[in-house]
PDB file of C-alpha atoms in Angstrom:
ATOM      1  CA  MET A  28     113.420 128.755 110.601  1.00  0.00           C
ATOM      2  CA  ARG A  29     111.018 131.721 111.374  1.00  0.00           C
ATOM      3  CA  LEU A  30     108.598 132.720 108.615  1.00  0.00           C
ATOM      4  CA  THR A  31     108.420 136.229 107.712  1.00  0.00           C
ATOM      5  CA  ASN A  32     105.052 138.335 107.462  1.00  0.00           C
ATOM      6  CA  CYS A  33     105.289 138.039 103.666  1.00  0.00           C
ATOM      7  CA  ASP A  34     105.196 134.324 103.970  1.00  0.00           C
ATOM      8  CA  LEU A  35     102.169 134.694 106.241  1.00  0.00           C
ATOM      9  CA  LEU A  36     100.239 136.324 103.576  1.00  0.00           C
ATOM     10  CA  ILE A  37      98.734 132.856 103.112  1.00  0.00           C
ATOM     11  CA  LEU A  38      97.064 133.582 106.312  1.00  0.00           C
ATOM     12  CA  CYS A  39      94.141 135.550 104.326  1.00  0.00           C
ATOM     13  CA  PHE A  40      92.642 131.962 104.421  1.00  0.00           C
ATOM     14  CA  SER A  41      91.952 132.127 108.146  1.00  0.00           C
ATOM     15  CA  SER A  42      91.038 136.140 108.625  1.00  0.00           C
ATOM     16  CA  PRO A  43      87.523 136.368 107.135  1.00  0.00           C
ATOM     17  CA  ALA A  44      87.539 139.966 108.417  1.00  0.00           C
ATOM     18  CA  ALA A  45      90.564 140.896 106.424  1.00  0.00           C
ATOM     19  CA  CYS A  46      88.893 139.558 103.284  1.00  0.00           C
ATOM     20  CA  LYS A  47      85.677 141.182 103.888  1.00  0.00           C
ATOM     21  CA  SER A  48      87.312 144.633 103.871  1.00  0.00           C
ATOM     22  CA  ARG A  49      89.499 143.650 100.852  1.00  0.00           C
ATOM     23  CA  ARG A  50      92.498 145.090 102.329  1.00  0.00           C
ATOM     24  CA  LYS A  51      95.395 145.752 100.074  1.00  0.00           C
ATOM     25  CA  PHE A  52      98.592 143.709 100.636  1.00  0.00           C
ATOM     26  CA  SER A  53     101.789 144.364  98.668  1.00  0.00           C
ATOM     27  CA  THR A  54     102.918 141.091  96.630  1.00  0.00           C
ATOM     28  CA  CYS A  55     105.652 139.290  98.231  1.00  0.00           C
ATOM     29  CA  THR A  56     108.947 139.930  96.144  1.00  0.00           C
ATOM     30  CA  LEU A  57     110.449 136.600  97.768  1.00  0.00           C
ATOM     31  CA  LEU A  58     108.179 134.417  95.851  1.00  0.00           C
ATOM     32  CA  PRO A  59     108.291 133.451  92.408  1.00  0.00           C
ATOM     33  CA  PRO A  60     106.486 135.798  89.591  1.00  0.00           C
ATOM     34  CA  ALA A  61     103.705 133.127  89.134  1.00  0.00           C
ATOM     35  CA  ALA A  62     102.999 132.633  92.670  1.00  0.00           C
ATOM     36  CA  GLN A  63     103.139 136.639  93.171  1.00  0.00           C
ATOM     37  CA  LYS A  64     100.362 136.946  90.419  1.00  0.00           C
ATOM     38  CA  SER A  65      98.140 134.156  92.092  1.00  0.00           C
ATOM     39  CA  GLN A  66      98.505 135.531  95.445  1.00  0.00           C
ATOM     40  CA  SER A  67      97.457 138.865  94.429  1.00  0.00           C
ATOM     41  CA  HIS A  68      94.499 137.430  92.526  1.00  0.00           C
ATOM     42  CA  LEU A  69      93.406 135.262  95.492  1.00  0.00           C
ATOM     43  CA  ILE A  70      93.690 138.303  97.903  1.00  0.00           C
ATOM     44  CA  GLN A  71      91.616 140.766  95.363  1.00  0.00           C
ATOM     45  CA  GLN A  72      89.071 138.065  95.088  1.00  0.00           C
ATOM     46  CA  GLY A  73      88.037 138.443  98.834  1.00  0.00           C
ATOM     47  CA  ASN A  74      87.188 134.687  98.734  1.00  0.00           C
ATOM     48  CA  CYS A  75      89.280 133.381 101.498  1.00  0.00           C
ATOM     49  CA  TYR A  76      88.861 129.620 102.677  1.00  0.00           C
ATOM     50  CA  GLY A  77      88.184 130.280 106.316  1.00  0.00           C
ATOM     51  CA  GLU A  78      86.455 128.944 109.200  1.00  0.00           C
ATOM     52  CA  SER A  79      82.866 129.577 108.384  1.00  0.00           C
ATOM     53  CA  ASN A  80      81.878 126.414 106.392  1.00  0.00           C
ATOM     54  CA  PHE A  81      84.347 123.944 107.829  1.00  0.00           C
ATOM     55  CA  LEU A  82      83.628 125.025 111.585  1.00  0.00           C
ATOM     56  CA  LYS A  83      79.985 124.474 110.712  1.00  0.00           C
ATOM     57  CA  GLU A  84      80.334 121.071 109.229  1.00  0.00           C
ATOM     58  CA  SER A  85      82.986 119.399 111.353  1.00  0.00           C
ATOM     59  CA  ASN A  86      84.288 119.515 114.945  1.00  0.00           C
ATOM     60  CA  ALA A  87      87.034 121.856 113.930  1.00  0.00           C
ATOM     61  CA  HIS A  88      87.150 123.726 117.539  1.00  0.00           C
ATOM     62  CA  GLU A  89      86.969 120.427 119.367  1.00  0.00           C
ATOM     63  CA  LEU A  90      89.714 118.875 117.372  1.00  0.00           C
ATOM     64  CA  LEU A  91      92.139 121.796 117.679  1.00  0.00           C
ATOM     65  CA  ASN A  92      91.455 121.934 121.324  1.00  0.00           C
ATOM     66  CA  LYS A  93      92.047 118.473 121.950  1.00  0.00           C
ATOM     67  CA  MET A  94      95.063 118.170 119.886  1.00  0.00           C
ATOM     68  CA  PRO A  95      97.750 116.713 122.345  1.00  0.00           C
ATOM     69  CA  ALA A  96     100.401 118.873 120.860  1.00  0.00           C
ATOM     70  CA  TRP A  97     100.459 121.464 118.102  1.00  0.00           C
ATOM     71  CA  ASP A  98     103.507 120.084 116.235  1.00  0.00           C
ATOM     72  CA  VAL A  99     103.830 119.242 112.735  1.00  0.00           C
ATOM     73  CA  VAL A 100     102.755 115.442 113.060  1.00  0.00           C
ATOM     74  CA  SER A 101      99.653 116.229 114.764  1.00  0.00           C
ATOM     75  CA  ILE A 102      98.340 119.051 112.513  1.00  0.00           C
ATOM     76  CA  THR A 103      99.702 117.422 109.515  1.00  0.00           C
ATOM     77  CA  ALA A 104      97.464 114.418 110.476  1.00  0.00           C
ATOM     78  CA  ALA A 105      94.352 116.796 110.976  1.00  0.00           C
ATOM     79  CA  ILE A 106      94.816 118.240 107.601  1.00  0.00           C
ATOM     80  CA  GLY A 107      94.786 114.550 105.951  1.00  0.00           C
ATOM     81  CA  ASP A 108      91.862 113.914 107.801  1.00  0.00           C
ATOM     82  CA  ALA A 109      89.950 117.051 106.774  1.00  0.00           C
ATOM     83  CA  ALA A 110      90.866 116.317 102.967  1.00  0.00           C
ATOM     84  CA  ARG A 111      89.613 112.652 103.241  1.00  0.00           C
ATOM     85  CA  GLU A 112      86.477 113.832 104.720  1.00  0.00           C
ATOM     86  CA  GLN A 113      86.343 116.160 101.968  1.00  0.00           C
ATOM     87  CA  HIS A 114      86.583 119.161 104.131  1.00  0.00           C
ATOM     88  CA  HIS A 115      88.822 120.837 101.518  1.00  0.00           C
ATOM     89  CA  ASP A 116      88.315 124.361 102.919  1.00  0.00           C
ATOM     90  CA  GLY A 117      88.920 122.924 106.242  1.00  0.00           C
ATOM     91  CA  ALA A 118      92.389 121.532 105.301  1.00  0.00           C
ATOM     92  CA  LEU A 119      93.359 124.892 103.908  1.00  0.00           C
ATOM     93  CA  TYR A 120      92.035 126.678 107.241  1.00  0.00           C
ATOM     94  CA  LEU A 121      94.163 123.884 108.990  1.00  0.00           C
ATOM     95  CA  PHE A 122      97.187 124.513 107.021  1.00  0.00           C
ATOM     96  CA  SER A 123      97.108 128.256 107.616  1.00  0.00           C
ATOM     97  CA  LYS A 124      96.707 127.839 111.446  1.00  0.00           C
ATOM     98  CA  MET A 125      99.840 125.615 111.104  1.00  0.00           C
ATOM     99  CA  ILE A 126     101.762 128.432 109.632  1.00  0.00           C
ATOM    100  CA  MET A 127     100.078 130.823 112.296  1.00  0.00           C
ATOM    101  CA  HIS A 128     101.685 128.755 115.100  1.00  0.00           C
ATOM    102  CA  ASN A 129     105.110 129.035 113.264  1.00  0.00           C
ATOM    103  CA  ILE A 130     105.005 125.458 112.484  1.00  0.00           C
ATOM    104  CA  ARG A 131     107.263 124.447 109.602  1.00  0.00           C
ATOM    105  CA  PRO A 132     105.269 122.383 106.984  1.00  0.00           C
ATOM    106  CA  THR A 133     106.808 119.051 105.746  1.00  0.00           C
ATOM    107  CA  GLU A 134     106.468 117.319 102.523  1.00  0.00           C
ATOM    108  CA  SER A 135     103.474 115.331 103.841  1.00  0.00           C
ATOM    109  CA  SER A 136     101.703 118.830 104.727  1.00  0.00           C
ATOM    110  CA  PHE A 137     102.090 119.848 101.320  1.00  0.00           C
ATOM    111  CA  GLY A 138     101.369 116.512  99.813  1.00  0.00           C
ATOM    112  CA  ASP A 139      97.793 116.659 101.993  1.00  0.00           C
ATOM    113  CA  VAL A 140      96.893 120.275 101.238  1.00  0.00           C
ATOM    114  CA  ILE A 141      97.598 120.646  97.638  1.00  0.00           C
ATOM    115  CA  PRO A 142      94.957 117.992  96.541  1.00  0.00           C
ATOM    116  CA  SER A 143      92.418 120.225  98.397  1.00  0.00           C
ATOM    117  CA  SER A 144      93.280 123.137  96.109  1.00  0.00           C
ATOM    118  CA  THR A 145      92.765 120.472  93.266  1.00  0.00           C
ATOM    119  CA  ALA A 146      89.436 119.593  94.743  1.00  0.00           C
ATOM    120  CA  LEU A 147      88.262 123.126  95.164  1.00  0.00           C
ATOM    121  CA  GLY A 148      89.285 124.077  91.578  1.00  0.00           C
ATOM    122  CA  ASN A 149      91.558 126.698  92.376  1.00  0.00           C
ATOM    123  CA  LEU A 150      94.678 126.344  90.294  1.00  0.00           C
ATOM    124  CA  GLY A 151      96.202 129.562  91.628  1.00  0.00           C
ATOM    125  CA  MET A 152      96.093 128.377  95.190  1.00  0.00           C
ATOM    126  CA  GLY A 153      97.843 125.220  94.311  1.00  0.00           C
ATOM    127  CA  LYS A 154     100.612 126.845  92.509  1.00  0.00           C
ATOM    128  CA  GLN A 155     100.904 129.448  95.391  1.00  0.00           C
ATOM    129  CA  LEU A 156     101.251 126.366  98.033  1.00  0.00           C
ATOM    130  CA  TYR A 157     103.814 124.861  95.714  1.00  0.00           C
ATOM    131  CA  ALA A 158     105.857 128.040  95.400  1.00  0.00           C
ATOM    132  CA  PHE A 159     105.839 128.454  99.059  1.00  0.00           C
ATOM    133  CA  ALA A 160     107.044 124.599  99.497  1.00  0.00           C
ATOM    134  CA  MET A 161     109.908 125.570  97.271  1.00  0.00           C
ATOM    135  CA  LYS A 162     110.696 128.696  99.218  1.00  0.00           C
ATOM    136  CA  LEU A 163     111.018 126.563 102.551  1.00  0.00           C
ATOM    137  CA  GLY A 164     113.396 124.146 100.658  1.00  0.00           C
ATOM    138  CA  VAL A 165     110.600 121.187 100.610  1.00  0.00           C
ATOM    139  CA  GLN A 166     112.064 118.809  98.182  1.00  0.00           C
ATOM    140  CA  PRO A 167     109.552 117.754  95.347  1.00  0.00           C
ATOM    141  CA  ASN A 168     109.165 114.033  96.562  1.00  0.00           C
ATOM    142  CA  VAL A 169     106.892 111.691  94.979  1.00  0.00           C
ATOM    143  CA  PHE A 170     103.964 112.568  97.329  1.00  0.00           C
ATOM    144  CA  VAL A 171     104.347 116.500  96.670  1.00  0.00           C
ATOM    145  CA  GLY A 172     105.321 115.776  92.913  1.00  0.00           C
ATOM    146  CA  SER A 173     102.172 113.590  92.321  1.00  0.00           C
ATOM    147  CA  SER A 174      99.891 116.348  94.008  1.00  0.00           C
ATOM    148  CA  LEU A 175     101.275 118.836  91.747  1.00  0.00           C
ATOM    149  CA  VAL A 176     100.911 116.751  88.386  1.00  0.00           C
ATOM    150  CA  ASP A 177      97.105 115.924  89.396  1.00  0.00           C
ATOM    151  CA  LEU A 178      96.647 119.575  89.930  1.00  0.00           C
ATOM    152  CA  TYR A 179      97.846 120.632  86.699  1.00  0.00           C
ATOM    153  CA  ALA A 180      96.384 117.626  84.895  1.00  0.00           C
ATOM    154  CA  LYS A 181      92.918 118.610  86.045  1.00  0.00           C
ATOM    155  CA  LEU A 182      92.994 122.331  86.217  1.00  0.00           C
ATOM    156  CA  SER A 183      95.832 123.714  83.790  1.00  0.00           C
ATOM    157  CA  SER A 184      94.800 124.645  80.139  1.00  0.00           C
ATOM    158  CA  SER A 185      98.081 122.837  79.145  1.00  0.00           C
ATOM    159  CA  VAL A 186      98.912 119.377  79.900  1.00  0.00           C
ATOM    160  CA  GLU A 187     102.438 120.228  79.322  1.00  0.00           C
ATOM    161  CA  ASP A 188     102.323 121.823  82.633  1.00  0.00           C
ATOM    162  CA  ALA A 189     101.504 118.425  84.191  1.00  0.00           C
ATOM    163  CA  ARG A 190     104.146 116.677  81.947  1.00  0.00           C
ATOM    164  CA  SER A 191     106.893 119.148  83.384  1.00  0.00           C
ATOM    165  CA  ALA A 192     105.685 118.576  86.907  1.00  0.00           C
ATOM    166  CA  PHE A 193     106.021 115.028  86.511  1.00  0.00           C
ATOM    167  CA  GLU A 194     109.614 115.137  85.044  1.00  0.00           C
ATOM    168  CA  ASP A 195     110.399 117.116  88.057  1.00  0.00           C
ATOM    169  CA  THR A 196     109.107 114.414  90.440  1.00  0.00           C
ATOM    170  CA  HIS A 197     111.597 112.299  92.122  1.00  0.00           C
ATOM    171  CA  GLU A 198     110.944 108.628  91.435  1.00  0.00           C
ATOM    172  CA  PRO A 199     107.433 108.926  89.985  1.00  0.00           C
ATOM    173  CA  ASN A 200     105.154 106.257  91.096  1.00  0.00           C
ATOM    174  CA  VAL A 201     101.543 104.749  89.774  1.00  0.00           C
ATOM    175  CA  VAL A 202      99.662 107.904  91.254  1.00  0.00           C
ATOM    176  CA  SER A 203     102.162 110.397  89.260  1.00  0.00           C
ATOM    177  CA  PHE A 204     101.884 108.250  86.068  1.00  0.00           C
ATOM    178  CA  THR A 205      97.935 108.022  86.319  1.00  0.00           C
ATOM    179  CA  ALA A 206      97.501 111.488  87.167  1.00  0.00           C
ATOM    180  CA  LEU A 207      99.685 112.437  83.820  1.00  0.00           C
ATOM    181  CA  MET A 208      97.927 109.886  81.835  1.00  0.00           C
ATOM    182  CA  CYS A 209      94.470 111.239  82.769  1.00  0.00           C
ATOM    183  CA  GLY A 210      95.920 114.946  81.856  1.00  0.00           C
ATOM    184  CA  TYR A 211      96.487 113.619  78.339  1.00  0.00           C
ATOM    185  CA  LEU A 212      93.155 111.915  78.038  1.00  0.00           C
ATOM    186  CA  LYS A 213      91.322 115.065  79.098  1.00  0.00           C
ATOM    187  CA  SER A 214      93.383 117.166  76.225  1.00  0.00           C
ATOM    188  CA  GLY A 215      92.434 114.542  73.678  1.00  0.00           C
ATOM    189  CA  ARG A 216      96.105 113.170  73.422  1.00  0.00           C
ATOM    190  CA  PHE A 217      95.076 109.505  73.304  1.00  0.00           C
ATOM    191  CA  ASN A 218      98.070 108.145  71.553  1.00  0.00           C
ATOM    192  CA  GLU A 219     100.375 109.738  74.403  1.00  0.00           C
ATOM    193  CA  ALA A 220      98.195 108.655  76.947  1.00  0.00           C
ATOM    194  CA  LEU A 221      98.222 105.240  75.678  1.00  0.00           C
ATOM    195  CA  GLU A 222     102.348 105.100  75.085  1.00  0.00           C
ATOM    196  CA  LEU A 223     102.559 106.296  78.905  1.00  0.00           C
ATOM    197  CA  PHE A 224     100.156 103.632  79.886  1.00  0.00           C
ATOM    198  CA  LYS A 225     102.206 100.847  78.267  1.00  0.00           C
ATOM    199  CA  SER A 226     105.344 102.300  79.897  1.00  0.00           C
ATOM    200  CA  MET A 227     104.106 102.168  83.258  1.00  0.00           C
ATOM    201  CA  PRO A 228     105.926 100.055  85.724  1.00  0.00           C
ATOM    202  CA  GLU A 229     102.833  99.370  87.786  1.00  0.00           C
ATOM    203  CA  ARG A 230      99.353  99.972  87.211  1.00  0.00           C
ATOM    204  CA  ASN A 231      96.342  99.782  89.717  1.00  0.00           C
ATOM    205  CA  VAL A 232      92.593  99.502  89.013  1.00  0.00           C
ATOM    206  CA  ILE A 233      92.449 103.453  88.940  1.00  0.00           C
ATOM    207  CA  THR A 234      94.815 103.405  86.023  1.00  0.00           C
ATOM    208  CA  TRP A 235      92.944 100.725  84.117  1.00  0.00           C
ATOM    209  CA  ASN A 236      89.520 102.523  84.879  1.00  0.00           C
ATOM    210  CA  ALA A 237      90.836 105.661  83.727  1.00  0.00           C
ATOM    211  CA  ILE A 238      92.138 104.356  80.423  1.00  0.00           C
ATOM    212  CA  ILE A 239      89.157 102.330  79.556  1.00  0.00           C
ATOM    213  CA  CYS A 240      86.710 105.005  80.427  1.00  0.00           C
ATOM    214  CA  GLY A 241      88.919 107.720  78.672  1.00  0.00           C
ATOM    215  CA  PHE A 242      88.693 105.754  75.373  1.00  0.00           C
ATOM    216  CA  SER A 243      85.000 104.774  76.020  1.00  0.00           C
ATOM    217  CA  GLN A 244      83.854 108.151  76.459  1.00  0.00           C
ATOM    218  CA  SER A 245      85.505 109.527  73.359  1.00  0.00           C
ATOM    219  CA  GLY A 246      84.009 107.015  71.141  1.00  0.00           C
ATOM    220  CA  GLN A 247      87.056 104.633  70.695  1.00  0.00           C
ATOM    221  CA  ASN A 248      84.965 101.598  71.853  1.00  0.00           C
ATOM    222  CA  GLU A 249      87.305  98.833  70.137  1.00  0.00           C
ATOM    223  CA  GLU A 250      90.249 100.162  71.970  1.00  0.00           C
ATOM    224  CA  ALA A 251      88.508 100.477  75.033  1.00  0.00           C
ATOM    225  CA  LEU A 252      87.228  97.017  74.820  1.00  0.00           C
ATOM    226  CA  SER A 253      90.682  95.741  73.881  1.00  0.00           C
ATOM    227  CA  LEU A 254      92.210  97.370  76.833  1.00  0.00           C
ATOM    228  CA  PHE A 255      89.552  95.451  78.960  1.00  0.00           C
ATOM    229  CA  ILE A 256      90.360  92.398  77.695  1.00  0.00           C
ATOM    230  CA  GLN A 257      93.945  92.928  78.198  1.00  0.00           C
ATOM    231  CA  MET A 258      93.239  93.659  81.828  1.00  0.00           C
ATOM    232  CA  LEU A 259      91.395  90.344  82.336  1.00  0.00           C
ATOM    233  CA  LYS A 260      93.863  88.509  80.487  1.00  0.00           C
ATOM    234  CA  GLU A 261      96.866  89.677  82.779  1.00  0.00           C
ATOM    235  CA  GLY A 262      94.920  89.055  85.716  1.00  0.00           C
ATOM    236  CA  LEU A 263      97.029  91.137  88.131  1.00  0.00           C
ATOM    237  CA  VAL A 264      94.201  93.841  88.799  1.00  0.00           C
ATOM    238  CA  LEU A 265      90.502  92.754  89.203  1.00  0.00           C
ATOM    239  CA  PRO A 266      87.654  95.174  87.747  1.00  0.00           C
ATOM    240  CA  ASP A 267      85.818  97.050  90.245  1.00  0.00           C
ATOM    241  CA  GLN A 268      82.274  98.852  90.156  1.00  0.00           C
ATOM    242  CA  GLU A 269      83.687 101.807  88.657  1.00  0.00           C
ATOM    243  CA  THR A 270      84.983  99.627  85.653  1.00  0.00           C
ATOM    244  CA  PHE A 271      81.391  98.106  85.013  1.00  0.00           C
ATOM    245  CA  PRO A 272      79.660 101.122  83.424  1.00  0.00           C
ATOM    246  CA  CYS A 273      82.401 102.092  80.990  1.00  0.00           C
ATOM    247  CA  VAL A 274      82.532  98.380  79.857  1.00  0.00           C
ATOM    248  CA  ILE A 275      78.654  98.022  79.544  1.00  0.00           C
ATOM    249  CA  MET A 276      78.697 101.400  77.468  1.00  0.00           C
ATOM    250  CA  VAL A 277      81.542 100.054  75.170  1.00  0.00           C
ATOM    251  CA  ALA A 278      79.557  96.704  74.537  1.00  0.00           C
ATOM    252  CA  ALA A 279      76.260  98.725  73.911  1.00  0.00           C
ATOM    253  CA  ASN A 280      77.991 100.927  71.320  1.00  0.00           C
ATOM    254  CA  ILE A 281      79.706  98.135  69.727  1.00  0.00           C
ATOM    255  CA  ALA A 282      76.329  96.189  69.287  1.00  0.00           C
ATOM    256  CA  ALA A 283      74.583  99.274  67.998  1.00  0.00           C
ATOM    257  CA  LEU A 284      77.469  99.934  65.339  1.00  0.00           C
ATOM    258  CA  GLY A 285      77.316  96.280  64.241  1.00  0.00           C
ATOM    259  CA  ILE A 286      80.966  95.673  64.608  1.00  0.00           C
ATOM    260  CA  ASP A 287      81.870  91.934  64.196  1.00  0.00           C
ATOM    261  CA  VAL A 288      82.638  91.536  67.926  1.00  0.00           C
ATOM    262  CA  GLU A 289      80.685  89.425  70.120  1.00  0.00           C
ATOM    263  CA  VAL A 290      80.415  89.956  73.803  1.00  0.00           C
ATOM    264  CA  SER A 291      78.660  86.855  74.509  1.00  0.00           C
ATOM    265  CA  ARG A 292      78.575  86.686  78.457  1.00  0.00           C
ATOM    266  CA  ILE A 293      78.589  89.402  81.411  1.00  0.00           C
ATOM    267  CA  VAL A 294      78.682  87.870  84.897  1.00  0.00           C
ATOM    268  CA  PHE A 295      78.365  90.132  87.669  1.00  0.00           C
ATOM    269  CA  SER A 296      79.233  88.573  91.456  1.00  0.00           C
ATOM    270  CA  SER A 297      78.392  90.879  94.098  1.00  0.00           C
ATOM    271  CA  SER A 298      80.592  89.084  96.375  1.00  0.00           C
ATOM    272  CA  THR A 299      83.539  89.741  94.402  1.00  0.00           C
ATOM    273  CA  ASP A 300      82.751  92.631  92.197  1.00  0.00           C
ATOM    274  CA  TYR A 301      84.129  90.764  89.323  1.00  0.00           C
ATOM    275  CA  LEU A 302      83.074  90.860  85.707  1.00  0.00           C
ATOM    276  CA  LEU A 303      83.797  88.136  83.357  1.00  0.00           C
ATOM    277  CA  ILE A 304      83.761  88.587  79.443  1.00  0.00           C
ATOM    278  CA  ARG A 305      84.354  86.087  76.677  1.00  0.00           C
ATOM    279  CA  GLU A 306      85.039  87.848  73.449  1.00  0.00           C
ATOM    280  CA  VAL A 307      85.255  86.507  69.728  1.00  0.00           C
ATOM    281  CA  LEU A 308      87.248  88.964  67.619  1.00  0.00           C
TER     282      LEU A 308
END
């Protein structure tokens, strides 16, 4: 499939000169209205994610020049590497180079680049990328879907956007569930967050940390402690260093409030990063 010039408006990312001159582009009528709006807004901003920072902070030119083949596998891998190294503007730049070379992105390509929009706090760009994926006929598999749920959960003013993306995700996994749960916690919808947590077919330490810390930071200390105790009793997932600060804050708050809960022993083991608590309710 050959991409049209309309599709290539996303290449504003890789053209600092065009951005500086704030050239006027007409909105692509082939994209959905929401994508048209975000696209126009991005271009008018004159704030393109281009080469400057990425090329200064990484070996992007060397990476691109040494790439054995400009194909979807190699450049998608490069996008993923850039994102994991926190070069999120670089991930977007590489994605634009992919389109410039008329290489059709896959689900993995979009699943890697949408989180970079989230990390940069650019909801409009994430929505534009997803609209572009839908125009190409990319299916909302769990990889792309989870990225979109996370985008909306963190950046949208309404958690319902995240919920809708979750419902559209084919076979959501622990990442999808956790992203939506975090959206509920961020919105103060703790009952819904807890219900979703209880319904999860699988949980990892990120899930547990999010629910424990979410309740702890909102002052719901007894619920947070109860969740931590449940985590230990189930024994399927061990606490890590991200768990400790929240649990210590919970214990301190409970002690300060004089609630009749004794946390009698806290033992840290540097070799296992495991924390033991014996409680008396």
